[in-house]
Tab-separated table of C-alpha atoms in Angstrom:
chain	number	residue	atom	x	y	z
A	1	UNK	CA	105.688	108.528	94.422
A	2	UNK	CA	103.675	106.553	92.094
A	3	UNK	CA	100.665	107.643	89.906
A	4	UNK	CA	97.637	106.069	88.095
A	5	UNK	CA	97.447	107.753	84.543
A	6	UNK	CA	96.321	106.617	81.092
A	7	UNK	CA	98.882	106.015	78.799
A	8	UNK	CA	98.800	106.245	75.063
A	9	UNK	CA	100.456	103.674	72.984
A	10	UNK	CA	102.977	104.875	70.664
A	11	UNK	CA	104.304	101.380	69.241
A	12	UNK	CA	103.677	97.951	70.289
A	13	UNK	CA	105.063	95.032	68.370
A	14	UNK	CA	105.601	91.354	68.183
A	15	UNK	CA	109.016	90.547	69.141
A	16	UNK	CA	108.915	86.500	68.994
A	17	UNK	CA	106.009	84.057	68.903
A	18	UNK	CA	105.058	85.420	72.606
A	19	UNK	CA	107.179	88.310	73.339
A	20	UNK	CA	105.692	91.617	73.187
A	21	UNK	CA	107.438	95.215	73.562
A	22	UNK	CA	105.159	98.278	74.522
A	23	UNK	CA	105.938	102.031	73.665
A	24	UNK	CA	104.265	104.524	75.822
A	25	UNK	CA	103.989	107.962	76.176
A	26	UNK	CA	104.151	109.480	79.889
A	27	UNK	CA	106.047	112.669	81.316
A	28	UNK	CA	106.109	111.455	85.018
A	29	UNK	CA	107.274	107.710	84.360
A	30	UNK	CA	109.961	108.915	81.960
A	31	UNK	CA	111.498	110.809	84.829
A	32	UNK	CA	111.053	109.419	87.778
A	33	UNK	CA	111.891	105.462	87.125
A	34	UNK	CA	115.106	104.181	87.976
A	35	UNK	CA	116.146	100.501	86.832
A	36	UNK	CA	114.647	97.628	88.710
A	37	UNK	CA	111.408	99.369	89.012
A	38	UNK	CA	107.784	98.482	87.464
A	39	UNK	CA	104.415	99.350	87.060
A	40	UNK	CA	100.939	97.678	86.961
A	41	UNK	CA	98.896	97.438	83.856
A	42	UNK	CA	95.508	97.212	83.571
A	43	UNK	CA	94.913	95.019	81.040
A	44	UNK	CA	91.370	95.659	79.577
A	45	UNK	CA	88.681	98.196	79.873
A	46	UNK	CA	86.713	96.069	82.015
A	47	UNK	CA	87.215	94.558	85.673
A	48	UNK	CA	87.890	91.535	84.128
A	49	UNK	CA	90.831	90.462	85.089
A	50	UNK	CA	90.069	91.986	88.345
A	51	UNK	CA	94.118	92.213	88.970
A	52	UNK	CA	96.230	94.122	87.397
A	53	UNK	CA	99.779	92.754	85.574
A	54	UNK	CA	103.065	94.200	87.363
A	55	UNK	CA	105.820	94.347	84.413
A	56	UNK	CA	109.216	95.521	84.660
A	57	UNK	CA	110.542	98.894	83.281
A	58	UNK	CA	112.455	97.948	79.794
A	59	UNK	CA	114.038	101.536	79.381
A	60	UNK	CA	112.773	105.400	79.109
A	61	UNK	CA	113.398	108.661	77.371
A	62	UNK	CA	113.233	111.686	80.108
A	63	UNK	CA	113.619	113.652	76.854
A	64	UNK	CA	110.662	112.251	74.726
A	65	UNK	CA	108.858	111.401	77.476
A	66	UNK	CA	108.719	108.091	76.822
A	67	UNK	CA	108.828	104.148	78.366
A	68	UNK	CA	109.506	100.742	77.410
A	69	UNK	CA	107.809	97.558	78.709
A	70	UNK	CA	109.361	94.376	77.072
A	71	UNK	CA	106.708	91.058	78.135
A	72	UNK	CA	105.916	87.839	77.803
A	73	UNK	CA	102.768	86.197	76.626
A	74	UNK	CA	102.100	83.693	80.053
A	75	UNK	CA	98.401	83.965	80.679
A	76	UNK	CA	94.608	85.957	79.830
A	77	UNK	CA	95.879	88.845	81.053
A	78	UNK	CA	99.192	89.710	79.004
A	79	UNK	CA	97.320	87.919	76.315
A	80	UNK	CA	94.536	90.381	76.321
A	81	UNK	CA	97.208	93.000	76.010
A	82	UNK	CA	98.466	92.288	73.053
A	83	UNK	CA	95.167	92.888	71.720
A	84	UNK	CA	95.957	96.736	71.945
A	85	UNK	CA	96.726	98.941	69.259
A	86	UNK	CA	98.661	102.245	68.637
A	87	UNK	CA	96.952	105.321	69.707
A	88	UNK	CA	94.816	102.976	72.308
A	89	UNK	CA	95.639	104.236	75.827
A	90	UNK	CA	96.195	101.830	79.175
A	91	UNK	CA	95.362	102.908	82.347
A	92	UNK	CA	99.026	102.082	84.707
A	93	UNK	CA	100.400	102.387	87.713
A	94	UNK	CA	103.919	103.413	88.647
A	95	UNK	CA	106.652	103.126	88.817
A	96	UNK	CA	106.877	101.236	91.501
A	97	UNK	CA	109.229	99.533	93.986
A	98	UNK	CA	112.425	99.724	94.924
A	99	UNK	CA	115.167	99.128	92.132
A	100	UNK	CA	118.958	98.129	92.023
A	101	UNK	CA	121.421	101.058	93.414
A	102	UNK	CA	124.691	101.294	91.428
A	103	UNK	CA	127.565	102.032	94.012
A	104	UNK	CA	129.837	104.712	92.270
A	105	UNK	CA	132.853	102.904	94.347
A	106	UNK	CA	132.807	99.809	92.302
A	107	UNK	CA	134.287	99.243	88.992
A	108	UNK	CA	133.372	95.842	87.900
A	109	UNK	CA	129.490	95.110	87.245
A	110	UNK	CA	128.349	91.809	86.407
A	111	UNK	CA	124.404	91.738	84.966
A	112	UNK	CA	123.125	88.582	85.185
A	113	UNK	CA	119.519	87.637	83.343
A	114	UNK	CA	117.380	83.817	83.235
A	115	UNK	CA	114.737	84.420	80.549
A	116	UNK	CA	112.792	87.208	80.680
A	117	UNK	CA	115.153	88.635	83.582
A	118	UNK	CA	116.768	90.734	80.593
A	119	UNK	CA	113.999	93.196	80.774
A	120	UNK	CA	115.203	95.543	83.894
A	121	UNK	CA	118.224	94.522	83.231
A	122	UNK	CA	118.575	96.976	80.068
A	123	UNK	CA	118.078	99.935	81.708
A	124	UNK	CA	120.843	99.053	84.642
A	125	UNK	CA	123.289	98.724	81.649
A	126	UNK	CA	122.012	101.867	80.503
A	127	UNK	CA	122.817	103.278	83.934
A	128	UNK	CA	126.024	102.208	84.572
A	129	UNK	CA	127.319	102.969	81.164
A	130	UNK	CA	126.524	106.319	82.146
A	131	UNK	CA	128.308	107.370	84.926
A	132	UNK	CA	131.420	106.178	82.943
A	133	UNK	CA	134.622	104.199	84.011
A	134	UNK	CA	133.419	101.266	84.589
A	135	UNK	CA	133.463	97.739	83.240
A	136	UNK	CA	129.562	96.047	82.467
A	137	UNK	CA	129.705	92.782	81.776
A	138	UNK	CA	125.931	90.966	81.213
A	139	UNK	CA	125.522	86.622	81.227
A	140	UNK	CA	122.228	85.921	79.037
A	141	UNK	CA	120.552	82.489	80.120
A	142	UNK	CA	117.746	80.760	77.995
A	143	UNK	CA	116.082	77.649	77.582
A	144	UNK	CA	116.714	78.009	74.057
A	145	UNK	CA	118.341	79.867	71.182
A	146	UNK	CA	114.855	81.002	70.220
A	147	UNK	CA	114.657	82.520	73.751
A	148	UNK	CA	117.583	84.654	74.084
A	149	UNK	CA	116.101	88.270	73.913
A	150	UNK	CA	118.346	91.639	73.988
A	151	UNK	CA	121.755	90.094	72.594
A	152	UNK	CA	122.324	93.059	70.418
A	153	UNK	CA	121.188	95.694	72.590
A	154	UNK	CA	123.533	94.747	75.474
A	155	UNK	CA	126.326	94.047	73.193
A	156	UNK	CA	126.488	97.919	72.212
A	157	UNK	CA	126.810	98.842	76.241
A	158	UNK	CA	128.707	96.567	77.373
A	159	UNK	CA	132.602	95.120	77.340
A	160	UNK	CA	131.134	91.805	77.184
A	161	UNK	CA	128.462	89.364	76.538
A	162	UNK	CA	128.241	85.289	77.575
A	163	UNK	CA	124.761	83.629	76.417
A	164	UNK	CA	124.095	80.216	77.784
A	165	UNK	CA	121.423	77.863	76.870
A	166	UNK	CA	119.858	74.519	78.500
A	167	UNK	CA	119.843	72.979	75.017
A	168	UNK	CA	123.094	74.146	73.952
A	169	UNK	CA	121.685	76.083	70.499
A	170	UNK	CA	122.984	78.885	71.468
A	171	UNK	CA	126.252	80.137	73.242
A	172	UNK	CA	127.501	77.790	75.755
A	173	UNK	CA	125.377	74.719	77.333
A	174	UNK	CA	123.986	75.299	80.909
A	175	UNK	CA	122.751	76.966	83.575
A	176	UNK	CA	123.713	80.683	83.641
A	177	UNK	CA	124.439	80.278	87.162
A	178	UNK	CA	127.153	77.761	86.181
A	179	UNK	CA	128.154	80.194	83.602
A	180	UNK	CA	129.016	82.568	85.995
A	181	UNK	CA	131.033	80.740	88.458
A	182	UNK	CA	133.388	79.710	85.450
A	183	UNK	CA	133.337	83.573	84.429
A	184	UNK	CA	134.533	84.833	87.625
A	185	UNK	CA	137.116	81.818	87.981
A	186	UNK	CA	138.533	82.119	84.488
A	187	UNK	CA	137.102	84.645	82.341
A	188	UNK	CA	137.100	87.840	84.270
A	189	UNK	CA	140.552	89.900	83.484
A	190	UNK	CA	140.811	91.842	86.683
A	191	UNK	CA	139.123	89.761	89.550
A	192	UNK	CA	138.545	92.318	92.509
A	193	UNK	CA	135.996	91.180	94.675
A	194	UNK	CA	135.755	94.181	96.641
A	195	UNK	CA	135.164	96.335	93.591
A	196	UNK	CA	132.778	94.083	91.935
A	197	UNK	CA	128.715	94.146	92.525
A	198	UNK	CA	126.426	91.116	90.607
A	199	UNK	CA	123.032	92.278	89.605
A	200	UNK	CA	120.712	89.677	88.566
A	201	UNK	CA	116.940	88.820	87.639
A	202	UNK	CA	115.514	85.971	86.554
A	203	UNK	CA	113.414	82.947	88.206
A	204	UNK	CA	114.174	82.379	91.778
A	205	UNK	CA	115.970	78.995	91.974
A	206	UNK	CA	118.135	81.249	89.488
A	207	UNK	CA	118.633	83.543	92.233
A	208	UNK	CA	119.349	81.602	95.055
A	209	UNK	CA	122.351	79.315	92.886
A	210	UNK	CA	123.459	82.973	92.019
A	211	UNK	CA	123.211	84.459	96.395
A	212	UNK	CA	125.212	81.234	96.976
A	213	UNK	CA	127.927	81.704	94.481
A	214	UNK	CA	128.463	85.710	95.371
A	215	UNK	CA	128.752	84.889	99.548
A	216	UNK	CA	131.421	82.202	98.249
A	217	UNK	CA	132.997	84.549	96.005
A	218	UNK	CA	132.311	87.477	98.859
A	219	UNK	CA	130.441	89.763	96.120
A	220	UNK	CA	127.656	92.097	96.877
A	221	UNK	CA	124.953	91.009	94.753
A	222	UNK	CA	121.680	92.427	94.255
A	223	UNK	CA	118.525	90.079	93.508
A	224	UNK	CA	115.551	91.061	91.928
A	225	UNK	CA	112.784	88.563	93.030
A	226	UNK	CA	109.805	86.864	91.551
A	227	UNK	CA	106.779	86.487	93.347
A	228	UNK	CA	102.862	86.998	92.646
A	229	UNK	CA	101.784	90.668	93.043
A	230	UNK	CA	98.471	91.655	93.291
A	231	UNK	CA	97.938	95.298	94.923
A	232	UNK	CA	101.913	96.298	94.093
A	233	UNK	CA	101.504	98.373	96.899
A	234	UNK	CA	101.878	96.397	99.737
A	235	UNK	CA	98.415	96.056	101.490
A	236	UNK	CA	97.775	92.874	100.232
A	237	UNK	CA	100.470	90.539	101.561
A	238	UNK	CA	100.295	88.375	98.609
A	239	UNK	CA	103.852	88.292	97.523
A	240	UNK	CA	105.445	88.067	101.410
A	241	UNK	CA	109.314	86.893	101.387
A	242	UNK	CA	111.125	85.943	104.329
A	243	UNK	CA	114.088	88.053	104.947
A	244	UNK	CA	116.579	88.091	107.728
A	245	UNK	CA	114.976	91.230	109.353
A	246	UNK	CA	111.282	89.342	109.171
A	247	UNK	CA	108.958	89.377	106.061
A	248	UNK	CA	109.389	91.917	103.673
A	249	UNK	CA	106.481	92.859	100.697
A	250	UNK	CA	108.885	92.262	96.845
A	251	UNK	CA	106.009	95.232	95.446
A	252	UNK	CA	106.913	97.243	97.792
A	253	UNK	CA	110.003	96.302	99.756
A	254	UNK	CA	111.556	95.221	96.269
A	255	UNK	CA	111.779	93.975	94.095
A	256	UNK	CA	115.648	94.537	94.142
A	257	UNK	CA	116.788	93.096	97.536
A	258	UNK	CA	120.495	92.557	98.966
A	259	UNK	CA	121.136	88.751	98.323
A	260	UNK	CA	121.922	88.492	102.377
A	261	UNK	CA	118.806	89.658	103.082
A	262	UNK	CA	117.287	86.716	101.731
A	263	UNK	CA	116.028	83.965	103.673
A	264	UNK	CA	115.750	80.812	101.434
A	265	UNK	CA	114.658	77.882	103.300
C-alpha cells in the first residue's frame, strides 16, 4: 500500500551534467519497495507543475531507513528538483506499481538497461545477489561513453558486465539489443534457456527488439515499460498499454510486465 509523506533530503548530488541522485529519509519506503517499483515526486511547493514526476526506486536501506532515486534532468519539473537542498523535505508518493519477481528456480539472470534503464535495475542486482547461487549478468547501453551510468556499482554484484555504445566510445559499438543476441549466442558459458530469466528497462523500441529476441531464444523476460504517468494510480488512463488480456494501466498494472503480455502493434 502506498503513502503520501514528506521526505527529508539527506544528500542530493550532481552525478553528470544532467544526472541527479536523491538521498531520502523514510521508514515505510525503505521497507516496503521491492525492485521495479517507483514513486511520484512533487516537485515544488506550489501546484505548479500541477503533475507530479514518477521516478524509479535506485536502491534502499530497511536498516537506515533510507532510499535512493537516481534521475535525469529532461524537463521543468526534474529541473526544478534539482533546485533542492539537504535538509529540504519533498512531499512523495509510493512506492508504487508492480516490480520484477525473481523466480528462485532459475539460475541464470540477464539485466539488461538503455540509458537511464540502469536505475531499477540496481536494486534487482541487489536482489538477486541476495538469495545466493546464482549467476547476474547486466548489458549497459548508451548513446555515449559520457552516458554510461552505474558501471562500477554493477561490476561489484555481478559475474559480468558488457557496455555498448551507439558511438562506439565506450565498450562495444551498437545497440544493446544486438549486444545481447551475440551474448547469449557466444558469450554466455552455460546456455540454459529454461533456467534463464532477462530483465530489462530502458526506452520501448529497446524493449520490443529485446521481447523479440527472448520468444526466439524461448526466455522469460520481464519488461519494464515507459509511458507518461500522470495520477500513478490508475484513474487517469493516461499511460494505457495494450496487452493480450486488453489494456492494462504501466502505474498501476506495471511497470514490470511479462514480455508476452505485450501487444506491440
Amino acid at each position: 500500500m502506498p503513502i503520501q509523506e514528506r521526505c527529508r533530503i539527506l544528500d542530493h548530488q550532481k552525478i553528470s551534467a544532467t544526472l541527479f541522485k536523491l538521498t531520502l529519509a523514510s521508514s515505510y519506503i525503505s521497507t516496503h519497495a521491492s525492485p521495479g517499483q517507483f514513486v511520484q515526486i512533487k516537485c515544488s511547493g506550489t501546484n505548479d507543475p500541477l503533475l507530479r514526476r514518477p521516478i524509479s526506486l535506485h536502491r534502499w536501506s530497511a536498516e537506515h531507513k533510507t532510499f535512493e532515486l537516481l534521475y535525469e534532468v529532461v524537463g521543468r519539473g526534474t529541473e526544478l528538483l534539482t533546485k533542492y537542498s539537504v535538509n529540504e523535505e519533498l512531499d512523495i508518493i509510493g512506492p508504487l506499481g508492480s516490480g520484477f519477481t525473481v523466480d528462485p528456480t532459475k539460475k541464470i539472470h540477464i539485466l539488461v538497461a538503455g540509458g537511464m534503464g540502469v536505475a531499477p535495475l540496481r536494486a534487482l542486482a541487489e536482489a538477486i545477489k541476495g538469495t545466493g547461487g546464482k549467476a547476474i549478468y547486466v548489458l549497459i547501453g548508451s548513446r555515449s561513453k559520457e552516458a554510461v551510468f552505474c558501471e562500477s556499482d554493477f561490476r561489484k554484484l555481478t559475474d559480468q558486465v558488457v557496455i555498448s555504445t551507439d558511438d562506439g566510445s565506450a565498450g562495444k559499438k551498437g545497440f544493446v539489443s544486438d549486444i545481447l543476441l551475440s551474448f547469449l549466442e557466444n558469450e554466455l558459458t552455460t546456455p540454459n534457456s529454461e533456467l534463464t530469466t532477462i530483465y530489462a528497462c530502458g526506452p520501448n523500441p529497446m524493449l520490443k527488439a529485446i521481447a523479440e529476441i527472448a520468444w526466439q531464444k524461448k526466455i522469460d523476460c520481464q519488461l519494464s515499460m515507459e509511458e507518461r504517468m500522470a495520477c500513478g494510480i490508475g484513474a487517469c488512463k493516461g499511460c494505457a498499454i495494450k496487452t493480450k488480456g486488453g489494456f492494462k494501466m504501466v502505474c498501476k498494472d506495471g511497470p514490470v510486465f511479462d514480455a508476452k503480455e505485450i501487444v506491440w502493434n
